[in-house]
Amino acid sequence: MANISTAGVDPTKMGVGRAIAVLTSGGDAQGMNAAVRATVRVGLYTGAKVFFVHEGYQGLVDGGDHIRPATWESVSMMLQLGGTVIGSARCKDFQTREGRLKAASNLVKLGVTNLCVIGGDGSLTGANIFRTEWSDLLKDLISKGKITKEEAKTSSHLNIVGMVGSIDNDFCGTDMTIGTDSALHRIIEVVDSITTTAQSHQRAFILEVMGRHCGYLALVTALACGADWVFIPEMPPDDGWEDHLCRRLTETRKAGSRLNVIIVAEGAINKAGKPITCDQLKDLVTKRLGYDTRATILGHVQRGGTPSAFDRVLGSRMGVEAVMALLEATPETPACVVSLSGNQAVRLPLMECVQVTKDVTVAMNEGRFDDAVKLRGRSFENNWNTYKLLAHVRPPETKSNINVAILNVGAPCAGMNAAVRAAVRIGIIQGHNMLAVHDGFEGLALEKIEPITWNIVGEWTGKGGSELGTKRVLPGKYMEEISLNIAKYNIHALVIIGGFEAFSGALEMVQGRGKYEELCIPMVIIPATVSNNLPGSDFSIGADTALNTITSTCDRIKQSAAGTKRRVFIIETMGGYCGYLATMAGLSAGADAAYIYEEKFGIRDLERNVEHLTEKMKTTVKRGLILRNENCSSNYTTDFIFNLYSEEGKGVFDCRKNVLGHMQQGGTPTPFDRNFATKMGAKAVLWLTEKLKECYRHGRIFANTPDSACVLGMRKRGLVLQPLAELKEETDFEHRIPKNQWWLKLRPIMKILAKYKISLDTSEHTLMEHVISKKPPVHMTLTK
């Protein structure tokens, strides 16, 4: 994450004497309001004046009442709203020089020299043209007597920073654009609803999703629902695809599946560049196979609704970074776009990103489809490779004679089943025999082991909980039985999916290798826990689903107070000693404070927070939200904090408390968790396959090196494997958390957005990067 300012500069003074205008342009996207809110509040925090530009570029041209000062209160209660509160419009006027002259005049009169544009590639290109013409526009305005030379001098150059708001995820240089994750939420809700009715009637369903000429939404949807086929513009199907498709649908029906799902991107084409449509596919399936087939075009449903937790956090992070980029810019700095790379906010030259985005179109027009996929970026390419691995492959005739066992350990969480499905199917494709172990390490000791097949896991992607069954029991006391069963079932490798118990249990297994030779087999741990507390991974499967549950609950709770007197809600979240859920939910729900174990607090801090809230409640804002991680303090309990706020708020606000409990562990997995789990499951088994080749000696598997037992995790920008032995040093075992956690750097943002006068960390700095020459590191790709 960005961090604010250059060493030695007080971030609260960076914007003094400067003005920032923010506008949203082009198609709306969920999460735009989070970006606007963060831009306004961080702008005000730095001492700058901030203006809303209503109705996009049209408002910039029309000026007057369309450009209004923004206040702290004016962006309150915006986070949970879809669309864009300040409006967006397609604007012909701004495309003319005359229109841009008017826009420049309006900005100069208000002293605005910093423009933050939230929109798609067209909107951002327009902003860059405006910037390059700026000095000529000023000369024209002086010659026409519209502005004075003094005004021109104080507004001598215009800084532009873009944030990409687009559900299509079609802008190169960023892994995710604002709105994409929320659109996937809408799509997956529909797919889940449709699959239940389809199964009742043995139907085939064809769904068309948005994305213009970008297949990202279709591709991730196909991965997240285990679709039979996906059509995307970047990779048209080979000639004769009609026969292949019908054969595939027939095979899945014969294998016992009651439903077929085909996903089509709205810009899908064949090799000749002709569109592939829902109706065309419906006719094909109906006429050739006689299946009861339905086609659904999802349309603008995908743009609507409340933004997901991911988009709110993304929009908030981008907004902070955008303000910093504007205030740090010099006349020589190129216009930049704030992007997400893996888990990091980065700044990229705007026109480089626009150029690569255009290069995709050129590559597709020239039939260079492999290049088009590569140009879309690492995230897109990884998704495509994973889809190819899982979709159009028949298990090999020759078996590897390798037995891989899969078990779930710890508490159940959404996404575990998707990881199991991917691991099982990739294993079968590799020729391995896959074994399911029920009830974790205990099941491994008690012989709850059976073969698991391609069809058994078919519809597991969208199922919450753990179909294999899971327990918190560690293997220590069962080591004898476990080693006997590994020998009895001839298990050559283990995939352990779970939380901190999975990590601790695997460490015990590695320690047991000295005594039990049977434990000398490769093992991989896939982090899956709502607490997100495993070392070696920035994210765990299940945490995104839990975070969305907490966020939507906070939205409802805040809304319940609408129209009543001033009210503060105290909400307790899960997470053990890890404050990830409380912090991220605080960012995505707009909390006033989030108490966590990692950031020690005492009675003085509580007192300051209560006073801060009391002051806030004297303004037009009527609601307060306080989150508390369940183990943040043994003495400052949820009841204590509730009583304290209730007592101190008498006469100003009243309090309510909620303990969210196990609802945070349930539910169907979010698109992020399904997709993440699918990639993790696939990568884990591909790694094991390579490791087994390394460990094969004299007709048997023998693995006892540190790198034969690893955690597969997401670190900053890609999936990496790290030996358990190394991660042991990074772990606080008493509190079951990693010693260093990346998300702690986001906590100051939450406080600034809640109007606390604090200083932001200035130690890290986000510099401009380049996209034109960027090549993805080898470890990030999911191909073998």
GROMACS .gro file of C-alpha atoms in nm, residues 40 94 124 128 148 284 287 290 483 487 521 523 540 591 646:
model
   15
   40VAL     CA    1  -1.256   1.347  -0.075
   94PHE     CA    2  -1.561   1.731  -2.402
  124LEU     CA    3  -0.885   0.824  -1.891
  128ASN     CA    4  -0.474   1.273  -2.080
  148THR     CA    5  -0.613   3.669  -1.653
  284LEU     CA    6  -2.732  -2.606  -3.157
  287LYS     CA    7  -3.145  -2.955  -3.236
  290GLY     CA    8  -3.264  -3.260  -2.785
  483SER     CA    9   0.201  -4.389   0.952
  487ALA     CA   10   0.167  -4.748   0.429
  521ILE     CA   11   0.624  -3.800   0.155
  523MET     CA   12   0.298  -3.247   0.165
  540SER     CA   13  -0.669  -1.764   0.308
  591ALA     CA   14  -1.623   0.186   1.095
  646SER     CA   15  -2.342   0.360   2.656
   0.00000   0.00000   0.00000
